[in-house]
């Protein structure tokens, strides 16, 4: 029985404002009904896309991914490849989003913005640089973003251009309804003593790198940001925090809701979620079907430095009764709902809450109800999912970051879909193993090795639903995958 194959197609998003807003589908509706029934997970589901097999990369000829029959892919913009400014592509590829589809140098092109979750190293030489300090060890801040211009033509030419530099540990982020990317620093490091600046902010990146300012949106809070998602109805920005068992869930209400580049920087109010009638609720080990009514408390000083209780915003939120997740990671908006990953929700073998295999929450924005729609109880079912995306057909896709899982296809990280009954199935598997000779033959400047345990991240679809883009953080590779999506829910 093909349990995830009843999701319908939708009309494609039009224009250049690429928000992840999809039409109501049987998948999302059934997930909501599933959560209400408080059903229990039953292990991995069979994928209607079929079994996986090692598949050759159309760029290098290497078998870097395991995919279902009929799917193809092309790798591009590896760490060490040359960007248009002559600088090597930075490493530590992470969160990513499609922000525009436009006419390019080789016909229609898809514009992606990709994060680089690096601490120190070579500065990304972009127009927008936040903190260009040289540290005592001679290193500079190596985080930031690059823009990728992916041609829809037969050859799929790709240009890579630096767009943000001088930031640190840019993990995830999110697209906006007005066609920009919000890049998030997952750190509260402070370089002030070295002549630099404090970190832990959100930055807006535009399709034209020359228009990216490199200025932080301070009022969105200083904490270990993970990801953001924007409600297109009112421009509210929802934010996750990745700090073990000290992770708040926030929303930013902008003063300027005009939905224009730069509008969020005009200021706003930061609020934190609280469970109604349960002050300081710890949602560290949810079961599928657990559901809570949210309300919101204001964070008076979003820029407060870290406190003994956690980040400045988290400490203020807790004093007002705010909730805590284990490690808030990916978040994605779809048709009035937010899908949120807590990558370490659950319990470990010692019974410690907040050290589990991960869970997915659904936040219904119409009634502020938070419901757990998926909770992993075993590494084979899901091994610490991280980033999440929703396809234009309404399918949920998770990127694993748990160090690799063993299953029928061998060892490696995976891309997991969720069925309409709230079960995980395997869509793809990391198969990245090559040696130095193979890397050199492919024209790559990375060291050979076994990278199967390295995380997938940055999954996102183009608005037509034809291409799935995703990163392997190490050695730093971006993939475009396409094939018979209609066989399943993605």
mmCIF file of N, CA, C and O in Angstrom, residues 251-342:
data_model
loop_
_atom_site.group_PDB
_atom_site.id
_atom_site.type_symbol
_atom_site.label_atom_id
_atom_site.label_comp_id
_atom_site.label_asym_id
_atom_site.label_seq_id
_atom_site.Cartn_x
_atom_site.Cartn_y
_atom_site.Cartn_z
ATOM 1 N N UNK A 251 8.526 34.761 18.129
ATOM 2 C CA UNK A 251 8.001 35.422 16.935
ATOM 3 C C UNK A 251 8.353 36.907 17.005
ATOM 4 O O UNK A 251 8.440 37.503 18.093
ATOM 5 N N UNK A 252 8.574 37.477 15.833
ATOM 6 C CA UNK A 252 8.956 38.874 15.691
ATOM 7 C C UNK A 252 7.842 39.579 14.950
ATOM 8 O O UNK A 252 7.469 39.181 13.835
ATOM 9 N N UNK A 253 7.288 40.610 15.575
ATOM 10 C CA UNK A 253 6.200 41.385 14.967
ATOM 11 C C UNK A 253 6.799 42.688 14.458
ATOM 12 O O UNK A 253 7.138 43.579 15.245
ATOM 13 N N UNK A 254 6.990 42.818 13.144
ATOM 14 C CA UNK A 254 7.682 43.997 12.616
ATOM 15 C C UNK A 254 6.816 45.245 12.645
ATOM 16 O O UNK A 254 5.594 45.191 12.473
ATOM 17 N N UNK A 255 7.457 46.363 12.876
ATOM 18 C CA UNK A 255 6.763 47.646 12.809
ATOM 19 C C UNK A 255 6.301 47.940 11.392
ATOM 20 O O UNK A 255 5.203 48.461 11.169
ATOM 21 N N UNK A 256 7.138 47.596 10.423
ATOM 22 C CA UNK A 256 6.859 47.824 9.009
ATOM 23 C C UNK A 256 6.489 46.490 8.364
ATOM 24 O O UNK A 256 7.342 45.622 8.184
ATOM 25 N N UNK A 257 5.218 46.310 8.030
ATOM 26 C CA UNK A 257 4.737 45.069 7.424
ATOM 27 C C UNK A 257 4.533 45.214 5.926
ATOM 28 O O UNK A 257 3.716 44.507 5.319
ATOM 29 N N UNK A 258 5.301 46.112 5.297
ATOM 30 C CA UNK A 258 5.128 46.382 3.864
ATOM 31 C C UNK A 258 5.666 45.277 2.982
ATOM 32 O O UNK A 258 5.458 45.286 1.778
ATOM 33 N N UNK A 259 6.412 44.321 3.568
ATOM 34 C CA UNK A 259 6.982 43.199 2.818
ATOM 35 C C UNK A 259 7.874 43.676 1.674
ATOM 36 O O UNK A 259 7.735 43.274 0.519
ATOM 37 N N UNK A 260 8.829 44.497 2.073
ATOM 38 C CA UNK A 260 9.848 44.982 1.153
ATOM 39 C C UNK A 260 11.224 44.648 1.736
ATOM 40 O O UNK A 260 11.387 44.568 2.947
ATOM 41 N N UNK A 261 12.240 44.452 0.874
ATOM 42 C CA UNK A 261 13.586 44.247 1.415
ATOM 43 C C UNK A 261 13.965 45.366 2.364
ATOM 44 O O UNK A 261 13.792 46.554 2.049
ATOM 45 N N UNK A 262 14.450 45.017 3.534
ATOM 46 C CA UNK A 262 14.839 46.008 4.523
ATOM 47 C C UNK A 262 13.755 46.380 5.510
ATOM 48 O O UNK A 262 14.032 47.039 6.517
ATOM 49 N N UNK A 263 12.505 45.976 5.253
ATOM 50 C CA UNK A 263 11.410 46.406 6.123
ATOM 51 C C UNK A 263 11.538 45.846 7.534
ATOM 52 O O UNK A 263 11.159 46.512 8.512
ATOM 53 N N UNK A 264 12.076 44.646 7.689
ATOM 54 C CA UNK A 264 12.190 44.050 9.022
ATOM 55 C C UNK A 264 13.170 44.810 9.905
ATOM 56 O O UNK A 264 13.058 44.799 11.129
ATOM 57 N N UNK A 265 14.149 45.463 9.277
ATOM 58 C CA UNK A 265 15.161 46.198 10.032
ATOM 59 C C UNK A 265 14.625 47.494 10.623
ATOM 60 O O UNK A 265 15.319 48.142 11.432
ATOM 61 N N UNK A 266 13.403 47.871 10.273
ATOM 62 C CA UNK A 266 12.819 49.100 10.811
ATOM 63 C C UNK A 266 12.419 48.951 12.273
ATOM 64 O O UNK A 266 12.065 49.935 12.924
ATOM 65 N N UNK A 267 12.495 47.743 12.802
ATOM 66 C CA UNK A 267 12.181 47.521 14.208
ATOM 67 C C UNK A 267 10.936 46.678 14.394
ATOM 68 O O UNK A 267 10.201 46.390 13.439
ATOM 69 N N UNK A 268 10.719 46.256 15.616
ATOM 70 C CA UNK A 268 9.569 45.436 15.913
ATOM 71 C C UNK A 268 9.637 44.910 17.333
ATOM 72 O O UNK A 268 10.488 45.310 18.133
ATOM 73 N N UNK A 269 8.728 44.013 17.658
ATOM 74 C CA UNK A 269 8.619 43.432 18.994
ATOM 75 C C UNK A 269 8.966 41.956 18.923
ATOM 76 O O UNK A 269 8.445 41.228 18.058
ATOM 77 N N UNK A 270 9.825 41.481 19.820
ATOM 78 C CA UNK A 270 10.139 40.063 19.926
ATOM 79 C C UNK A 270 9.317 39.462 21.055
ATOM 80 O O UNK A 270 9.274 40.013 22.167
ATOM 81 N N UNK A 271 8.646 38.362 20.766
ATOM 82 C CA UNK A 271 7.854 37.654 21.751
ATOM 83 C C UNK A 271 8.303 36.198 21.823
ATOM 84 O O UNK A 271 8.910 35.675 20.888
ATOM 85 N N UNK A 272 7.992 35.547 22.941
ATOM 86 C CA UNK A 272 8.312 34.137 23.131
ATOM 87 C C UNK A 272 7.042 33.375 23.458
ATOM 88 O O UNK A 272 6.122 33.910 24.098
ATOM 89 N N UNK A 273 7.006 32.104 23.027
ATOM 90 C CA UNK A 273 5.826 31.278 23.260
ATOM 91 C C UNK A 273 5.802 30.753 24.684
ATOM 92 O O UNK A 273 6.835 30.389 25.255
ATOM 93 N N UNK A 274 4.584 30.699 25.246
ATOM 94 C CA UNK A 274 4.335 30.113 26.555
ATOM 95 C C UNK A 274 3.136 29.182 26.419
ATOM 96 O O UNK A 274 2.195 29.472 25.671
ATOM 97 N N UNK A 275 3.160 28.060 27.096
ATOM 98 C CA UNK A 275 2.026 27.143 27.096
ATOM 99 C C UNK A 275 0.985 27.673 28.076
ATOM 100 O O UNK A 275 1.300 27.956 29.241
ATOM 101 N N UNK A 276 -0.241 27.793 27.607
ATOM 102 C CA UNK A 276 -1.304 28.318 28.456
ATOM 103 C C UNK A 276 -1.495 27.425 29.683
ATOM 104 O O UNK A 276 -1.540 26.208 29.573
ATOM 105 N N UNK A 277 -1.573 28.056 30.832
ATOM 106 C CA UNK A 277 -1.802 27.359 32.112
ATOM 107 C C UNK A 277 -0.670 26.415 32.501
ATOM 108 O O UNK A 277 -0.866 25.492 33.294
ATOM 109 N N UNK A 278 0.520 26.630 31.930
ATOM 110 C CA UNK A 278 1.668 25.788 32.283
ATOM 111 C C UNK A 278 2.944 26.604 32.123
ATOM 112 O O UNK A 278 3.630 26.518 31.097
ATOM 113 N N UNK A 279 3.271 27.369 33.148
ATOM 114 C CA UNK A 279 4.449 28.230 33.081
ATOM 115 C C UNK A 279 5.719 27.397 33.005
ATOM 116 O O UNK A 279 5.835 26.342 33.638
ATOM 117 N N UNK A 280 6.668 27.851 32.189
ATOM 118 C CA UNK A 280 7.971 27.207 32.010
ATOM 119 C C UNK A 280 7.840 25.737 31.609
ATOM 120 O O UNK A 280 8.601 24.877 32.058
ATOM 121 N N UNK A 281 6.909 25.470 30.727
ATOM 122 C CA UNK A 281 6.719 24.094 30.257
ATOM 123 C C UNK A 281 7.940 23.627 29.484
ATOM 124 O O UNK A 281 8.494 24.359 28.660
ATOM 125 N N UNK A 282 8.386 22.397 29.747
ATOM 126 C CA UNK A 282 9.501 21.786 29.033
ATOM 127 C C UNK A 282 8.952 20.749 28.058
ATOM 128 O O UNK A 282 8.486 19.692 28.474
ATOM 129 N N UNK A 283 9.037 21.073 26.764
ATOM 130 C CA UNK A 283 8.521 20.172 25.724
ATOM 131 C C UNK A 283 9.677 19.353 25.164
ATOM 132 O O UNK A 283 9.925 19.327 23.960
ATOM 133 N N UNK A 284 10.371 18.665 26.029
ATOM 134 C CA UNK A 284 11.632 18.026 25.663
ATOM 135 C C UNK A 284 11.462 16.608 25.142
ATOM 136 O O UNK A 284 12.345 16.111 24.438
ATOM 137 N N UNK A 285 10.374 15.948 25.493
ATOM 138 C CA UNK A 285 10.205 14.547 25.110
ATOM 139 C C UNK A 285 8.753 14.294 24.701
ATOM 140 O O UNK A 285 8.023 13.547 25.348
ATOM 141 N N UNK A 286 8.310 14.906 23.598
ATOM 142 C CA UNK A 286 6.907 14.767 23.199
ATOM 143 C C UNK A 286 6.597 13.398 22.602
ATOM 144 O O UNK A 286 7.477 12.714 22.073
ATOM 145 N N UNK A 287 5.335 13.031 22.699
ATOM 146 C CA UNK A 287 4.787 11.864 22.008
ATOM 147 C C UNK A 287 3.942 12.361 20.851
ATOM 148 O O UNK A 287 3.374 13.459 20.895
ATOM 149 N N UNK A 288 3.831 11.556 19.802
ATOM 150 C CA UNK A 288 2.974 11.932 18.686
ATOM 151 C C UNK A 288 1.555 12.150 19.195
ATOM 152 O O UNK A 288 0.992 11.322 19.902
ATOM 153 N N UNK A 289 0.999 13.292 18.825
ATOM 154 C CA UNK A 289 -0.338 13.640 19.257
ATOM 155 C C UNK A 289 -0.372 14.604 20.415
ATOM 156 O O UNK A 289 -1.428 15.199 20.674
ATOM 157 N N UNK A 290 0.741 14.794 21.142
ATOM 158 C CA UNK A 290 0.765 15.793 22.215
ATOM 159 C C UNK A 290 0.414 17.154 21.634
ATOM 160 O O UNK A 290 0.897 17.535 20.556
ATOM 161 N N UNK A 291 -0.415 17.911 22.340
ATOM 162 C CA UNK A 291 -0.900 19.171 21.795
ATOM 163 C C UNK A 291 -1.005 20.213 22.906
ATOM 164 O O UNK A 291 -1.412 19.895 24.031
ATOM 165 N N UNK A 292 -0.649 21.456 22.579
ATOM 166 C CA UNK A 292 -0.606 22.529 23.565
ATOM 167 C C UNK A 292 -1.175 23.810 22.954
ATOM 168 O O UNK A 292 -0.987 24.086 21.771
ATOM 169 N N UNK A 293 -1.832 24.598 23.798
ATOM 170 C CA UNK A 293 -2.308 25.911 23.396
ATOM 171 C C UNK A 293 -1.246 26.942 23.738
ATOM 172 O O UNK A 293 -0.792 27.024 24.887
ATOM 173 N N UNK A 294 -0.832 27.720 22.748
ATOM 174 C CA UNK A 294 0.218 28.711 22.963
ATOM 175 C C UNK A 294 -0.361 30.084 23.242
ATOM 176 O O UNK A 294 -1.453 30.442 22.783
ATOM 177 N N UNK A 295 0.393 30.862 23.991
ATOM 178 C CA UNK A 295 0.193 32.294 24.117
ATOM 179 C C UNK A 295 1.580 32.923 24.098
ATOM 180 O O UNK A 295 2.586 32.217 24.091
ATOM 181 N N UNK A 296 1.640 34.259 24.072
ATOM 182 C CA UNK A 296 2.917 34.912 23.802
ATOM 183 C C UNK A 296 3.241 35.957 24.860
ATOM 184 O O UNK A 296 2.354 36.689 25.322
ATOM 185 N N UNK A 297 4.508 36.008 25.243
ATOM 186 C CA UNK A 297 4.993 36.995 26.206
ATOM 187 C C UNK A 297 6.078 37.823 25.533
ATOM 188 O O UNK A 297 6.831 37.328 24.693
ATOM 189 N N UNK A 298 6.171 39.080 25.913
ATOM 190 C CA UNK A 298 7.155 39.966 25.275
ATOM 191 C C UNK A 298 8.542 39.754 25.866
ATOM 192 O O UNK A 298 8.704 39.503 27.064
ATOM 193 N N UNK A 299 9.549 39.844 25.003
ATOM 194 C CA UNK A 299 10.954 39.838 25.420
ATOM 195 C C UNK A 299 11.399 41.294 25.462
ATOM 196 O O UNK A 299 11.608 41.912 24.409
ATOM 197 N N UNK A 300 11.544 41.885 26.660
ATOM 198 C CA UNK A 300 11.787 43.336 26.750
ATOM 199 C C UNK A 300 13.073 43.793 26.075
ATOM 200 O O UNK A 300 13.109 44.852 25.453
ATOM 201 N N UNK A 301 14.161 43.001 26.215
ATOM 202 C CA UNK A 301 15.451 43.405 25.653
ATOM 203 C C UNK A 301 15.975 42.290 24.747
ATOM 204 O O UNK A 301 16.694 41.399 25.206
ATOM 205 N N UNK A 302 15.624 42.313 23.464
ATOM 206 C CA UNK A 302 16.061 41.241 22.561
ATOM 207 C C UNK A 302 17.573 41.124 22.427
ATOM 208 O O UNK A 302 18.081 40.074 22.033
ATOM 209 N N UNK A 303 18.304 42.198 22.756
ATOM 210 C CA UNK A 303 19.753 42.233 22.572
ATOM 211 C C UNK A 303 20.514 41.957 23.868
ATOM 212 O O UNK A 303 21.728 42.163 23.931
ATOM 213 N N UNK A 304 19.817 41.457 24.879
ATOM 214 C CA UNK A 304 20.476 41.170 26.151
ATOM 215 C C UNK A 304 21.543 40.090 25.977
ATOM 216 O O UNK A 304 21.330 39.103 25.282
ATOM 217 N N UNK A 305 22.686 40.285 26.636
ATOM 218 C CA UNK A 305 23.772 39.308 26.539
ATOM 219 C C UNK A 305 23.357 37.996 27.208
ATOM 220 O O UNK A 305 22.412 37.948 27.991
ATOM 221 N N UNK A 306 24.068 36.913 26.936
ATOM 222 C CA UNK A 306 23.722 35.617 27.535
ATOM 223 C C UNK A 306 23.695 35.676 29.061
ATOM 224 O O UNK A 306 24.478 36.394 29.687
ATOM 225 N N UNK A 307 22.780 34.913 29.641
ATOM 226 C CA UNK A 307 22.572 34.849 31.079
ATOM 227 C C UNK A 307 22.850 33.426 31.574
ATOM 228 O O UNK A 307 22.957 32.491 30.776
ATOM 229 N N UNK A 308 22.947 33.224 32.919
ATOM 230 C CA UNK A 308 23.151 31.861 33.424
ATOM 231 C C UNK A 308 22.064 30.885 32.989
ATOM 232 O O UNK A 308 22.330 29.690 32.803
ATOM 233 N N UNK A 309 20.841 31.381 32.765
ATOM 234 C CA UNK A 309 19.734 30.501 32.362
ATOM 235 C C UNK A 309 19.727 30.179 30.869
ATOM 236 O O UNK A 309 18.934 29.351 30.410
ATOM 237 N N UNK A 310 20.587 30.836 30.109
ATOM 238 C CA UNK A 310 20.605 30.643 28.668
ATOM 239 C C UNK A 310 20.833 31.962 27.964
ATOM 240 O O UNK A 310 21.399 32.905 28.538
ATOM 241 N N UNK A 311 20.423 32.073 26.716
ATOM 242 C CA UNK A 311 20.579 33.324 25.979
ATOM 243 C C UNK A 311 19.766 34.420 26.669
ATOM 244 O O UNK A 311 18.849 34.149 27.465
ATOM 245 N N UNK A 312 20.093 35.679 26.349
ATOM 246 C CA UNK A 312 19.352 36.786 26.926
ATOM 247 C C UNK A 312 17.862 36.711 26.676
ATOM 248 O O UNK A 312 17.059 36.820 27.610
ATOM 249 N N UNK A 313 17.415 36.502 25.412
ATOM 250 C CA UNK A 313 15.987 36.356 25.161
ATOM 251 C C UNK A 313 15.359 35.159 25.881
ATOM 252 O O UNK A 313 14.246 35.261 26.413
ATOM 253 N N UNK A 314 16.075 34.021 25.923
ATOM 254 C CA UNK A 314 15.516 32.841 26.581
ATOM 255 C C UNK A 314 15.337 33.084 28.079
ATOM 256 O O UNK A 314 14.307 32.716 28.665
ATOM 257 N N UNK A 315 16.327 33.711 28.718
ATOM 258 C CA UNK A 315 16.233 33.977 30.154
ATOM 259 C C UNK A 315 15.035 34.866 30.462
ATOM 260 O O UNK A 315 14.291 34.615 31.424
ATOM 261 N N UNK A 316 14.833 35.894 29.661
ATOM 262 C CA UNK A 316 13.681 36.779 29.882
ATOM 263 C C UNK A 316 12.368 36.047 29.647
ATOM 264 O O UNK A 316 11.390 36.240 30.386
ATOM 265 N N UNK A 317 12.342 35.212 28.608
ATOM 266 C CA UNK A 317 11.129 34.454 28.313
ATOM 267 C C UNK A 317 10.785 33.492 29.452
ATOM 268 O O UNK A 317 9.625 33.377 29.861
ATOM 269 N N UNK A 318 11.792 32.800 29.998
ATOM 270 C CA UNK A 318 11.541 31.846 31.083
ATOM 271 C C UNK A 318 11.010 32.555 32.330
ATOM 272 O O UNK A 318 10.124 32.034 33.021
ATOM 273 N N UNK A 319 11.543 33.716 32.613
ATOM 274 C CA UNK A 319 11.047 34.467 33.770
ATOM 275 C C UNK A 319 9.578 34.836 33.598
ATOM 276 O O UNK A 319 8.870 35.036 34.599
ATOM 277 N N UNK A 320 9.128 34.911 32.358
ATOM 278 C CA UNK A 320 7.720 35.208 32.080
ATOM 279 C C UNK A 320 6.919 33.941 31.798
ATOM 280 O O UNK A 320 5.777 34.019 31.342
ATOM 281 N N UNK A 321 7.522 32.769 32.054
ATOM 282 C CA UNK A 321 6.800 31.507 31.890
ATOM 283 C C UNK A 321 6.964 30.852 30.545
ATOM 284 O O UNK A 321 6.235 29.894 30.231
ATOM 285 N N UNK A 322 7.908 31.314 29.739
ATOM 286 C CA UNK A 322 8.088 30.778 28.390
ATOM 287 C C UNK A 322 8.454 29.307 28.371
ATOM 288 O O UNK A 322 9.076 28.780 29.301
ATOM 289 N N UNK A 323 8.108 28.640 27.280
ATOM 290 C CA UNK A 323 8.390 27.210 27.110
ATOM 291 C C UNK A 323 9.831 26.987 26.679
ATOM 292 O O UNK A 323 10.521 27.907 26.242
ATOM 293 N N UNK A 324 10.255 25.731 26.789
ATOM 294 C CA UNK A 324 11.553 25.329 26.259
ATOM 295 C C UNK A 324 11.392 24.074 25.419
ATOM 296 O O UNK A 324 10.693 23.134 25.819
ATOM 297 N N UNK A 325 12.027 24.091 24.263
ATOM 298 C CA UNK A 325 12.210 22.891 23.470
ATOM 299 C C UNK A 325 13.601 22.347 23.768
ATOM 300 O O UNK A 325 14.369 22.952 24.522
ATOM 301 N N UNK A 326 13.950 21.201 23.157
ATOM 302 C CA UNK A 326 15.286 20.668 23.348
ATOM 303 C C UNK A 326 16.278 21.408 22.461
ATOM 304 O O UNK A 326 17.143 22.123 22.958
ATOM 305 N N UNK A 327 16.146 21.262 21.153
ATOM 306 C CA UNK A 327 16.987 22.004 20.213
ATOM 307 C C UNK A 327 16.132 22.346 19.003
ATOM 308 O O UNK A 327 15.961 21.553 18.084
ATOM 309 N N UNK A 328 15.560 23.538 19.014
ATOM 310 C CA UNK A 328 14.737 23.961 17.881
ATOM 311 C C UNK A 328 15.603 24.141 16.653
ATOM 312 O O UNK A 328 16.615 24.841 16.694
ATOM 313 N N UNK A 329 15.199 23.498 15.556
ATOM 314 C CA UNK A 329 16.009 23.604 14.329
ATOM 315 C C UNK A 329 15.150 24.072 13.161
ATOM 316 O O UNK A 329 14.684 25.186 13.140
ATOM 317 N N UNK A 330 14.902 23.227 12.151
ATOM 318 C CA UNK A 330 14.223 23.682 10.950
ATOM 319 C C UNK A 330 12.798 24.129 11.198
ATOM 320 O O UNK A 330 12.101 23.620 12.087
ATOM 321 N N UNK A 331 12.342 25.105 10.408
ATOM 322 C CA UNK A 331 10.955 25.556 10.452
ATOM 323 C C UNK A 331 10.555 25.970 9.050
ATOM 324 O O UNK A 331 11.357 26.550 8.306
ATOM 325 N N UNK A 332 9.319 25.642 8.651
ATOM 326 C CA UNK A 332 8.851 25.949 7.288
ATOM 327 C C UNK A 332 7.368 26.272 7.333
ATOM 328 O O UNK A 332 6.602 25.586 8.007
ATOM 329 N N UNK A 333 6.976 27.310 6.606
ATOM 330 C CA UNK A 333 5.559 27.710 6.536
ATOM 331 C C UNK A 333 4.863 27.070 5.357
ATOM 332 O O UNK A 333 5.411 26.998 4.253
ATOM 333 N N UNK A 334 3.642 26.600 5.583
ATOM 334 C CA UNK A 334 2.845 26.037 4.503
ATOM 335 C C UNK A 334 1.362 26.173 4.838
ATOM 336 O O UNK A 334 0.880 25.580 5.808
ATOM 337 N N UNK A 335 0.679 26.989 4.061
ATOM 338 C CA UNK A 335 -0.778 27.122 4.137
ATOM 339 C C UNK A 335 -1.285 27.323 5.570
ATOM 340 O O UNK A 335 -2.106 26.569 6.094
ATOM 341 N N UNK A 336 -0.764 28.358 6.216
ATOM 342 C CA UNK A 336 -1.246 28.710 7.540
ATOM 343 C C UNK A 336 -0.731 27.847 8.662
ATOM 344 O O UNK A 336 -1.204 27.960 9.803
ATOM 345 N N UNK A 337 0.228 26.989 8.372
ATOM 346 C CA UNK A 337 0.804 26.125 9.399
ATOM 347 C C UNK A 337 2.328 26.212 9.332
ATOM 348 O O UNK A 337 2.904 26.407 8.263
ATOM 349 N N UNK A 338 2.959 26.029 10.489
ATOM 350 C CA UNK A 338 4.408 25.965 10.573
ATOM 351 C C UNK A 338 4.799 24.560 10.987
ATOM 352 O O UNK A 338 4.194 23.975 11.892
ATOM 353 N N UNK A 339 5.798 24.013 10.314
ATOM 354 C CA UNK A 339 6.325 22.695 10.656
ATOM 355 C C UNK A 339 7.714 22.897 11.241
ATOM 356 O O UNK A 339 8.592 23.464 10.597
ATOM 357 N N UNK A 340 7.895 22.444 12.473
ATOM 358 C CA UNK A 340 9.081 22.765 13.279
ATOM 359 C C UNK A 340 9.760 21.469 13.701
ATOM 360 O O UNK A 340 9.101 20.549 14.195
ATOM 361 N N UNK A 341 11.065 21.415 13.540
ATOM 362 C CA UNK A 341 11.838 20.247 13.966
ATOM 363 C C UNK A 341 12.542 20.551 15.284
ATOM 364 O O UNK A 341 13.208 21.575 15.418
ATOM 365 N N UNK A 342 12.366 19.638 16.244
ATOM 366 C CA UNK A 342 13.200 19.635 17.449
ATOM 367 C C UNK A 342 14.115 18.435 17.305
ATOM 368 O O UNK A 342 13.705 17.288 17.470
#
